[in-house]
Amino acid sequence: MAREEGGGGEAQGGTVVTPSAEFPPLAEAELATLRGIGARWRPGGRPGELPVDPTLGRYRRRPPSRFGRLAPIELFKVEEPDELVATEPANLPGSRWGRAVTRLRRALFGPPLSSAAVLYERMRKLVALPILSSDLLSSVAYGPEAMLSVLVLAGSGSLGLSLPLAAALVVLMIAVGLSYRQTIPAYPHGAGSYIVAGDNLGVTPGLAAAAGLMLDYVLTVSVSVAAGVHAVTSALPGLTWATVPLGVLVIAVLLAGNLRGVRTAGNIFVLPTYAFVVAVLAVLAVGYLRAAGRGFAPVPPPTVPAAEGVGLLLVLRAFASGAVSMTGIEAVSNAVPAFRPTEWRNARTTLGWMVTMLVVLFAGLTVLIHLAGLVPRPDETVLSQLGRLTFPTGPWYALLQVTTALILLLAANTAFNDFPRLLFFMARDGHAPRRFLHMGDRLAFSNGLVALAVAATVVFVAFGGHTEALIPLYAVGVFLAFTLSQAGMVVHWRRRRGRGWRHRLVLNALGATLSGLVLLTAAVAKFTEGAWVVVVAVPLLVLLFHRIHRHYATLHRALALHRPPAAGAGPAPTGAGPAEGEELPQQVRHLVVVPVARLNRASLRALAYAASLGQPTLAVHIAPEEAEADRFREQWRAWGDQVRLETIVSPYRAVIGPLAHYLEALHASRPELTLTVIVPEVVLRRRRHRPLHSRAEQRLRTALRPLPGVVVTSVPVHIAE
Amino acid sequence: MAREEGGGGEAQGGTVVTPSAEFPPLAEAELATLRGIGARWRPGGRPGELPVDPTLGRYRRRPPSRFGRLAPIELFKVEEPDELVATEPANLPGSRWGRAVTRLRRALFGPPLSSAAVLYERMRKLVALPILSSDLLSSVAYGPEAMLSVLVLAGSGSLGLSLPLAAALVVLMIAVGLSYRQTIPAYPHGAGSYIVAGDNLGVTPGLAAAAGLMLDYVLTVSVSVAAGVHAVTSALPGLTWATVPLGVLVIAVLLAGNLRGVRTAGNIFVLPTYAFVVAVLAVLAVGYLRAAGRGFAPVPPPTVPAAEGVGLLLVLRAFASGAVSMTGIEAVSNAVPAFRPTEWRNARTTLGWMVTMLVVLFAGLTVLIHLAGLVPRPDETVLSQLGRLTFPTGPWYALLQVTTALILLLAANTAFNDFPRLLFFMARDGHAPRRFLHMGDRLAFSNGLVALAVAATVVFVAFGGHTEALIPLYAVGVFLAFTLSQAGMVVHWRRRRGRGWRHRLVLNALGATLSGLVLLTAAVAKFTEGAWVVVVAVPLLVLLFHRIHRHYATLHRALALHRPPAAGAGPAPTGAGPAEGEELPQQVRHLVVVPVARLNRASLRALAYAASLGQPTLAVHIAPEEAEADRFREQWRAWGDQVRLETIVSPYRAVIGPLAHYLEALHASRPELTLTVIVPEVVLRRRRHRPLHSRAEQRLRTALRPLPGVVVTSVPVHIAE
C-alpha cells in the first residue's frame, strides 16, 4: 500500500513498533536536494564562534537557580562530542503546576521508561496460548447465550434449533481457523487484517478492514466489560443497579493499567485463562455425567410464549449472534513475531490448540444448555444458570463466575493492546493522526489507549451496559475484517504461486466465502437491530482515513525540499520571489517592525532588540485620537527619534485590525520582504493577574498568523510579582 | 487620591471620558530618562534606509489580493508626513469567521463610531430633569409598597404607622437633597461619590463608596426590572409565570441598546418620565377628590393577621425599606458638566425640582394608600391596586401601568450609563481592570456594560425576580455611598473654608448623619434578610480593588524607564548584566537557537532566517533514540554542516521539557546572553486539520514563557490547503 508519503515504509521494519517512527528518514532524492541547498548556502554577517559552550561543560558545575532542588542531579550527560543525553529530571516541566501534574501522573503510572526498554519479548507456546486466547475463549461466555436469546423469541419450542446452528458454527470455526493457519507462515512478521488486506487488495480494502477492526476493538471492550459485569451481577443480584458505574470503573482501571504499561504482567493472563477453561470443562464434565444418568434425555425448557414465528430471518439472526463466539480468532496471526523460533510454526500450533478448545467449549456448552433446558433470562446469564444447576453448593459456582469475569476482563485488555498498535501502523502510513505514533513516557501509546477507553465508555454507557444490545453491532465489524483478510490471502497465493498454492488458495477462499456469508447475514438480518450503525460507520471511517492521508500527503509535498532556483545562487537576488520561498540565508530581505503602544521598559527593550539586529527597522504606533498621536510623537522626539516612526490613527479605537492590515499592506507593496514583527510581551508570574491585561500580544499573533512572510518575535519582560 | 501610578491624573481632565485614557502621558521625569537613554543609543549593523515606503504611497494603487472585495476602498489615508489614518474597513478582522462576527455585530449594534464623535452634549433643564430623575422618581413605584410590606407583618392595624414613617422619610429626603445641593457648586466637574469620598476621605473610603455604588447599580437594574415586570404582570396576571424570562429579556434588550449606544436617544426619556409624573399626579388628584368627598375618612384595610409584634426593629426595617425611594438622588451631582452654562446653577435648580417632585409623589401616594385602606399583595402592586380603584374603567389604568413600566425601564437604563463610567474612573486610577478604559467601536464602554448586565441577570434570576427580596440588599449600598459622599463634603468644607463654610458644613454633616443612621438601620435591621451580603461584599470588593491597584503599581514600577547604568554607556559592556536589563542595542548579546525536528522546507527556512541575522547560531535536535540521533547527524552532514548542531537524546521521548531545560541551562551558563529561539511553524489553513498536528510550537512557547532572556521567534510556513 501507498506508504511512501506517510514516511516509514517497509524499510522501517514492517510491524516493528519503535519510538523513532515519529522521525522518518529522508529519501535519497531528498538527501541529494539537501546537498544542493548546502552548496549554495551563504550565511549572513559574522556567525563566527558561539559565545557559549553548547555541551554545557561549564554549566554542569553551576546548575540554574530555578531548579535549586535538583542541583545535585545533572540534567544532561555528555555522550559523544556534540551530543547530550537528557536525564529523567530534564523531563519535568518548568512550571510548578506542570511539575505537580507530572508527579501525580508518575505516582499513578510509574516512573518514565527509557526508549532502550522497548522489549521484544518472546513467548513460549504455553504462555502465548492464554495470552492470545483470552479474547477468543471468553466469547463462549456470551456467544451461546446470544444465539439462544434470538431463538427464544420464537418461543421455547424453537430452542432446539441451537443444535444444528452450533454444528454450522463449528464448521465455520474450523474453516476460518484453517484459513488463518495458512496466513501465519505467509506473514511471519505479523499479519493483521489491515496489513494483509492492504498489501493484497489495495489501500481502501485495507482501511475498511482497519475500520472494521477498530469497531471490533471498541466493541470487544464494551461487550466484554458488559458480560463481565453481568457475570458478577448474576452471582450478586444486589449489584444490578450499579451495572453502568461498575463497567465505567472497570474501563478506567483497564486504561490506567495499560497507561502504566502491563508488559511485565503477561503472566497475569496465564492463571485466569486456564482457570476459566478448567472451570467450564468441570461444568461440562459434571453436566454430561448427570445427563448420562438420565440417558441424555433433555429437560423440557420452561414454556416461553413466542413473540414471532420461526422464519429464515430469525434463524440467520441467531446464527450471526452465535458467530460472535469467534471474535479473537485473529489474535495469533497478529502476534507471530512474539513467539519463540521457529515463530510461525509455534504460532500455528498455538492457533490449532485454540480453535480446538473453542470448538470443545462452544459445542459442549450449547449442547449441555439444551439438555438442561435452560432459557436466557435478563437477570442471570445462561452460564451462571448452568453453574448454579451443576454446583448447587460449595465454592465451585462462585469460582466459575470469578474466572468468567476475569477472562472477560483480560479479553477487554487484549483490545487495549491491539487498538493502539493498529493506530500506530495506520499513523505510520499517514492514515491516522500522527500523535498515535508517539510513545508516552511509559512506552505505551497513551493517545491510542485514551481514545479506545473514551470510545468504549461512550458505547457502554449509551447502551446501558446490556450485552445483547451490543451483539448486532459486534458481528459485522469482526467478520468484515475476517473476510477482507482472507480474501487478501487468496490474492496473495495467486500472486506468489508457491508450493501447493492452489490448495491454499482454495482453503482461504473457503474461509473468505464463509466469513463473507456471515458478514452479509449479520449486516442484513441485524440491520435494523443496530448493524446499520456499523454499515454506515465503516465507509465514513474509510473516508476519514483517506482525508487524513490526503492532508498529510499535501503537507509532505508542501514541506518537501526542492532545489533553490538558479537565480538564487547569486549573491543577492533582487527580484521579488514568492513569499516564504527562501531557503538560503542570502535570499532573506529583512524589514523589522516594532509595534509600540507606549514608551516603557518593555517597548524600549523590544526596540533595543530590534536595533541590535542591524536590519532596517520601523516602529508603528496606533493612536485612538489625533491628540494622542501628537503626544506620542513628542515623546518619540524626546527619546531622540532613534527609529523611524509611523503613526496610525485608528479613529474606531481598534488596534489589532488596523495593525494587521497595515503589515499586510506593507508586505503587499514588497512581497519579497520578510517582515519581522517584534512584540514586547509582559509575562506575568501569576495566572490570576491575567484578567487584568488585554493579552494584546496573543491577539496580534493570532491576527498575523495567516499572513505569509510575517515572522513574529516576542521579546519578554518578566514581572517579578 | 493616589492617581499617579494608575496614569491619568487630574491633568487628564477630571471626569472627562476620553478614548485616549488607555494611553496616559509620560511624567516629566520619565521624559528626562527617555532623553538620557536616547543619548546613549547606538544601533547595531546597518539600519539605513527602509526598503519600503511606510506611508504605503506605492501600495495604494495595488491593494492586496486577500481583500479583493475591498479593492476600491483605501484602507489607510495619509494625513501628516508620518501618519496614516485607518479607515473603517481596516477594522475588519482578516479571518473569514472574524469578519462574519464583526458584520453580525455591526448589523445588531450599528457601524463603528469615530473617536471624534464623542459628544459632550449639553442639556436644557427641562430635558435634564426627566433624564436624571427617572431613577429617583421611579422608586416611588416600589418604595411605599416596600415600607408597607414590612409593616403588614404586624397585622393590618400597624399600617397606620406608615404616616409618621413617611413624614420622617420626607425630612430625610429634604436633608439629603439640601446636602447634595451643596455638593454641586463645590464639584462643578461632576461629583460622584467615588470621587468626593476619595478626594476628601482617602482612597479606602472612596473605594468603599465605589463598592456601594457598584452594588447599587447592579441592584437598580435588578429591582427596577423586577418592579417593571411586576407592573406588567399586575395588569396582565396571565403573564406571571414568565416573570424571570421577561426580566432577563428586558436586561438583554437594555444591554443591546446600550452597546448600540443610546446617546442620541436622550429624548426617549422625556415622554415616559413626564407621563409617569402626570399619571401619578392624576391618581393623586382623583384619589384625594374622592377622599375629600368622604371627609378624608380612611377606608379600614382588610384584616391581615399579625405574623409578629410591633417592635422597634420592625419599624426600623419599614423605615429602611421606605428609604429606597431615595435611590437616584445623586444622579444630578454626577452629571453637572452635562448641563448648559452656568452648569452648577442649572444643575442645582434641577435637583431642587426633582426633590420637590419626589416629596410630593412619595408623601401623596403613601397618604392616599392609607386613606384607601390598601394592603400589599403578592400578585398585584399597591400602585396597580390604587390605579384600578381610582380608574375602574377607561384606558387610564392601563396608561398608568405602561408609564410605570417604562419609567422603571429608564431607571434601569440609568445604571447602564453610570456603572461603566464609574468603572472607567476606577480603571483610570488603577483600581479596576484596564479593559474598562476601552471604548468599543460604538464609543460605549462595552466591557462595563456586559459586566453590569451579567451581574444584574445573576441577581435577578437568583432572587426569582421578586422585588421585595432584593430591597434589603439595596438600601445598604445606596446609603453607604450617600454617607461617604456627604462625609467627604464635610471634610471638604473644613479644608477649603470658603464663604459660609460653617453653614454648609453643618448641612452636609446633617445629611451625612441622617444617611449614616439609615445605613446603620438598614444594615442591622435587615442583616438576616440579606443585608449581610452587602456588608460582606463591600469590604471584599474594597480589598479586591486594592489588590488590583497593587498589581498595576508593581507593573508600573517594573516597566518604568530608568537610566541605563553608566557602564552601559561604553561601546560594549562585557560584564554579565541582569537578564532583560538591556535597554540599549549595543548591550544586547545574541545567541540564536533553532530547534530542528526534521529537515524539511519549514526547518530549512527557519535555519536560513536564523543565518541571515548574522548572529552566532546553534541548531538543536531532540532524538528519541541514539539510532535516530545518528541518522539525523548524517542528514546534517549531507546538508554541509552549515550550522553548529547539538543533538540531545531524550530517552523518555519528551521533546519540550528537555529542550526548555537545555535552553535554561545555556542561559544559566551565560546570563547576559539574549537567546533567540527560532521555531518553524507550519500554519494550517483549515481549523479542522489542527487535531492532526501536535502544535509543538505552541507548547514550546508556553514552556519558554517563564524563562528570562529568551526571545521566541516563529517563522511561519503557510500550507495552501
PDB file of N, CA and C in Angstrom, chain A residues 341-387:
ATOM      1  N   PRO A 341      11.392 -18.893  18.266  1.00  0.00           N
ATOM      2  CA  PRO A 341      11.630 -19.527  16.966  1.00  0.00           C
ATOM      3  C   PRO A 341      11.335 -21.035  17.058  1.00  0.00           C
ATOM      4  N   THR A 342      10.935 -21.622  15.969  1.00  0.00           N
ATOM      5  CA  THR A 342      10.547 -21.032  14.714  1.00  0.00           C
ATOM      6  C   THR A 342       9.180 -20.400  14.902  1.00  0.00           C
ATOM      7  N   GLU A 343       9.104 -19.085  14.750  1.00  0.00           N
ATOM      8  CA  GLU A 343       7.911 -18.353  15.155  1.00  0.00           C
ATOM      9  C   GLU A 343       6.649 -18.886  14.500  1.00  0.00           C
ATOM     10  N   TRP A 344       6.659 -18.953  13.187  1.00  0.00           N
ATOM     11  CA  TRP A 344       5.403 -19.287  12.500  1.00  0.00           C
ATOM     12  C   TRP A 344       4.920 -20.681  12.879  1.00  0.00           C
ATOM     13  N   ARG A 345       5.891 -21.598  13.136  1.00  0.00           N
ATOM     14  CA  ARG A 345       5.484 -22.966  13.457  1.00  0.00           C
ATOM     15  C   ARG A 345       4.804 -22.998  14.829  1.00  0.00           C
ATOM     16  N   ASN A 346       5.427 -22.321  15.797  1.00  0.00           N
ATOM     17  CA  ASN A 346       4.849 -22.287  17.137  1.00  0.00           C
ATOM     18  C   ASN A 346       3.495 -21.578  17.130  1.00  0.00           C
ATOM     19  N   ALA A 347       3.427 -20.502  16.344  1.00  0.00           N
ATOM     20  CA  ALA A 347       2.170 -19.757  16.290  1.00  0.00           C
ATOM     21  C   ALA A 347       1.074 -20.643  15.707  1.00  0.00           C
ATOM     22  N   ARG A 348       1.431 -21.374  14.656  1.00  0.00           N
ATOM     23  CA  ARG A 348       0.431 -22.211  14.012  1.00  0.00           C
ATOM     24  C   ARG A 348      -0.073 -23.282  14.958  1.00  0.00           C
ATOM     25  N   THR A 349       0.843 -23.896  15.693  1.00  0.00           N
ATOM     26  CA  THR A 349       0.448 -24.918  16.666  1.00  0.00           C
ATOM     27  C   THR A 349      -0.503 -24.326  17.702  1.00  0.00           C
ATOM     28  N   THR A 350      -0.129 -23.135  18.199  1.00  0.00           N
ATOM     29  CA  THR A 350      -0.956 -22.500  19.218  1.00  0.00           C
ATOM     30  C   THR A 350      -2.358 -22.226  18.686  1.00  0.00           C
ATOM     31  N   LEU A 351      -2.436 -21.743  17.428  1.00  0.00           N
ATOM     32  CA  LEU A 351      -3.741 -21.477  16.841  1.00  0.00           C
ATOM     33  C   LEU A 351      -4.567 -22.762  16.795  1.00  0.00           C
ATOM     34  N   GLY A 352      -3.905 -23.878  16.445  1.00  0.00           N
ATOM     35  CA  GLY A 352      -4.614 -25.161  16.402  1.00  0.00           C
ATOM     36  C   GLY A 352      -5.221 -25.495  17.758  1.00  0.00           C
ATOM     37  N   TRP A 353      -4.409 -25.363  18.814  1.00  0.00           N
ATOM     38  CA  TRP A 353      -4.911 -25.640  20.166  1.00  0.00           C
ATOM     39  C   TRP A 353      -6.108 -24.745  20.490  1.00  0.00           C
ATOM     40  N   MET A 354      -5.963 -23.484  20.137  1.00  0.00           N
ATOM     41  CA  MET A 354      -7.013 -22.520  20.493  1.00  0.00           C
ATOM     42  C   MET A 354      -8.331 -22.883  19.840  1.00  0.00           C
ATOM     43  N   VAL A 355      -8.279 -23.175  18.541  1.00  0.00           N
ATOM     44  CA  VAL A 355      -9.522 -23.466  17.827  1.00  0.00           C
ATOM     45  C   VAL A 355     -10.143 -24.744  18.389  1.00  0.00           C
ATOM     46  N   THR A 356      -9.304 -25.712  18.700  1.00  0.00           N
ATOM     47  CA  THR A 356      -9.819 -26.949  19.281  1.00  0.00           C
ATOM     48  C   THR A 356     -10.557 -26.645  20.581  1.00  0.00           C
ATOM     49  N   MET A 357      -9.913 -25.857  21.433  1.00  0.00           N
ATOM     50  CA  MET A 357     -10.554 -25.529  22.708  1.00  0.00           C
ATOM     51  C   MET A 357     -11.849 -24.774  22.487  1.00  0.00           C
ATOM     52  N   LEU A 358     -11.833 -23.876  21.535  1.00  0.00           N
ATOM     53  CA  LEU A 358     -13.044 -23.096  21.258  1.00  0.00           C
ATOM     54  C   LEU A 358     -14.188 -24.021  20.858  1.00  0.00           C
ATOM     55  N   VAL A 359     -13.863 -24.952  19.931  1.00  0.00           N
ATOM     56  CA  VAL A 359     -14.900 -25.857  19.446  1.00  0.00           C
ATOM     57  C   VAL A 359     -15.444 -26.691  20.600  1.00  0.00           C
ATOM     58  N   VAL A 360     -14.541 -27.224  21.429  1.00  0.00           N
ATOM     59  CA  VAL A 360     -14.981 -28.069  22.546  1.00  0.00           C
ATOM     60  C   VAL A 360     -15.885 -27.276  23.484  1.00  0.00           C
ATOM     61  N   LEU A 361     -15.405 -26.093  23.886  1.00  0.00           N
ATOM     62  CA  LEU A 361     -16.178 -25.328  24.867  1.00  0.00           C
ATOM     63  C   LEU A 361     -17.502 -24.874  24.273  1.00  0.00           C
ATOM     64  N   PHE A 362     -17.468 -24.349  23.044  1.00  0.00           N
ATOM     65  CA  PHE A 362     -18.683 -23.799  22.450  1.00  0.00           C
ATOM     66  C   PHE A 362     -19.726 -24.893  22.226  1.00  0.00           C
ATOM     67  N   ALA A 363     -19.297 -25.988  21.558  1.00  0.00           N
ATOM     68  CA  ALA A 363     -20.242 -27.063  21.266  1.00  0.00           C
ATOM     69  C   ALA A 363     -20.720 -27.709  22.560  1.00  0.00           C
ATOM     70  N   GLY A 364     -19.758 -27.976  23.460  1.00  0.00           N
ATOM     71  CA  GLY A 364     -20.122 -28.609  24.723  1.00  0.00           C
ATOM     72  C   GLY A 364     -21.151 -27.799  25.473  1.00  0.00           C
ATOM     73  N   LEU A 365     -20.934 -26.513  25.577  1.00  0.00           N
ATOM     74  CA  LEU A 365     -21.863 -25.661  26.336  1.00  0.00           C
ATOM     75  C   LEU A 365     -23.225 -25.603  25.649  1.00  0.00           C
ATOM     76  N   THR A 366     -23.233 -25.439  24.332  1.00  0.00           N
ATOM     77  CA  THR A 366     -24.513 -25.306  23.637  1.00  0.00           C
ATOM     78  C   THR A 366     -25.361 -26.555  23.843  1.00  0.00           C
ATOM     79  N   VAL A 367     -24.734 -27.723  23.669  1.00  0.00           N
ATOM     80  CA  VAL A 367     -25.488 -28.974  23.818  1.00  0.00           C
ATOM     81  C   VAL A 367     -25.953 -29.128  25.264  1.00  0.00           C
ATOM     82  N   LEU A 368     -25.059 -28.834  26.225  1.00  0.00           N
ATOM     83  CA  LEU A 368     -25.416 -29.033  27.628  1.00  0.00           C
ATOM     84  C   LEU A 368     -26.557 -28.097  28.028  1.00  0.00           C
ATOM     85  N   ILE A 369     -26.516 -26.877  27.526  1.00  0.00           N
ATOM     86  CA  ILE A 369     -27.610 -25.942  27.828  1.00  0.00           C
ATOM     87  C   ILE A 369     -28.921 -26.504  27.290  1.00  0.00           C
ATOM     88  N   HIS A 370     -28.845 -27.075  26.106  1.00  0.00           N
ATOM     89  CA  HIS A 370     -30.057 -27.667  25.540  1.00  0.00           C
ATOM     90  C   HIS A 370     -30.565 -28.804  26.417  1.00  0.00           C
ATOM     91  N   LEU A 371     -29.633 -29.699  26.830  1.00  0.00           N
ATOM     92  CA  LEU A 371     -30.022 -30.847  27.658  1.00  0.00           C
ATOM     93  C   LEU A 371     -30.623 -30.375  28.978  1.00  0.00           C
ATOM     94  N   ALA A 372     -30.050 -29.297  29.540  1.00  0.00           N
ATOM     95  CA  ALA A 372     -30.512 -28.829  30.848  1.00  0.00           C
ATOM     96  C   ALA A 372     -31.799 -28.015  30.735  1.00  0.00           C
ATOM     97  N   GLY A 373     -32.203 -27.721  29.496  1.00  0.00           N
ATOM     98  CA  GLY A 373     -33.452 -26.992  29.307  1.00  0.00           C
ATOM     99  C   GLY A 373     -33.412 -25.573  29.838  1.00  0.00           C
ATOM    100  N   LEU A 374     -32.272 -24.893  29.669  1.00  0.00           N
ATOM    101  CA  LEU A 374     -32.146 -23.528  30.180  1.00  0.00           C
ATOM    102  C   LEU A 374     -32.602 -22.515  29.131  1.00  0.00           C
ATOM    103  N   VAL A 375     -33.086 -21.393  29.625  1.00  0.00           N
ATOM    104  CA  VAL A 375     -33.612 -20.333  28.761  1.00  0.00           C
ATOM    105  C   VAL A 375     -32.937 -19.025  29.178  1.00  0.00           C
ATOM    106  N   PRO A 376     -32.519 -18.168  28.221  1.00  0.00           N
ATOM    107  CA  PRO A 376     -31.888 -16.898  28.611  1.00  0.00           C
ATOM    108  C   PRO A 376     -32.836 -16.038  29.444  1.00  0.00           C
ATOM    109  N   ARG A 377     -32.314 -15.462  30.492  1.00  0.00           N
ATOM    110  CA  ARG A 377     -33.107 -14.584  31.363  1.00  0.00           C
ATOM    111  C   ARG A 377     -32.346 -13.267  31.490  1.00  0.00           C
ATOM    112  N   PRO A 378     -33.083 -12.182  31.568  1.00  0.00           N
ATOM    113  CA  PRO A 378     -32.340 -10.907  31.629  1.00  0.00           C
ATOM    114  C   PRO A 378     -31.532 -10.740  32.907  1.00  0.00           C
ATOM    115  N   ASP A 379     -31.946 -11.354  34.012  1.00  0.00           N
ATOM    116  CA  ASP A 379     -31.284 -11.082  35.281  1.00  0.00           C
ATOM    117  C   ASP A 379     -30.084 -11.978  35.511  1.00  0.00           C
ATOM    118  N   GLU A 380     -29.954 -13.107  34.782  1.00  0.00           N
ATOM    119  CA  GLU A 380     -28.851 -14.030  35.056  1.00  0.00           C
ATOM    120  C   GLU A 380     -28.380 -14.621  33.745  1.00  0.00           C
ATOM    121  N   THR A 381     -27.048 -14.714  33.567  1.00  0.00           N
ATOM    122  CA  THR A 381     -26.525 -15.291  32.332  1.00  0.00           C
ATOM    123  C   THR A 381     -26.823 -16.777  32.306  1.00  0.00           C
ATOM    124  N   VAL A 382     -26.860 -17.337  31.099  1.00  0.00           N
ATOM    125  CA  VAL A 382     -27.117 -18.774  30.951  1.00  0.00           C
ATOM    126  C   VAL A 382     -25.984 -19.564  31.596  1.00  0.00           C
ATOM    127  N   LEU A 383     -24.742 -19.073  31.426  1.00  0.00           N
ATOM    128  CA  LEU A 383     -23.601 -19.774  32.017  1.00  0.00           C
ATOM    129  C   LEU A 383     -23.730 -19.824  33.537  1.00  0.00           C
ATOM    130  N   SER A 384     -24.227 -18.712  34.121  1.00  0.00           N
ATOM    131  CA  SER A 384     -24.424 -18.686  35.555  1.00  0.00           C
ATOM    132  C   SER A 384     -25.515 -19.667  35.969  1.00  0.00           C
ATOM    133  N   GLN A 385     -26.610 -19.717  35.192  1.00  0.00           N
ATOM    134  CA  GLN A 385     -27.681 -20.678  35.485  1.00  0.00           C
ATOM    135  C   GLN A 385     -27.133 -22.103  35.466  1.00  0.00           C
ATOM    136  N   LEU A 386     -26.344 -22.361  34.432  1.00  0.00           N
ATOM    137  CA  LEU A 386     -25.766 -23.695  34.283  1.00  0.00           C
ATOM    138  C   LEU A 386     -24.852 -23.995  35.466  1.00  0.00           C
ATOM    139  N   GLY A 387     -24.092 -23.000  35.896  1.00  0.00           N
ATOM    140  CA  GLY A 387     -23.192 -23.190  37.029  1.00  0.00           C
ATOM    141  C   GLY A 387     -23.969 -23.487  38.303  1.00  0.00           C
TER     142      GLY A 387
END
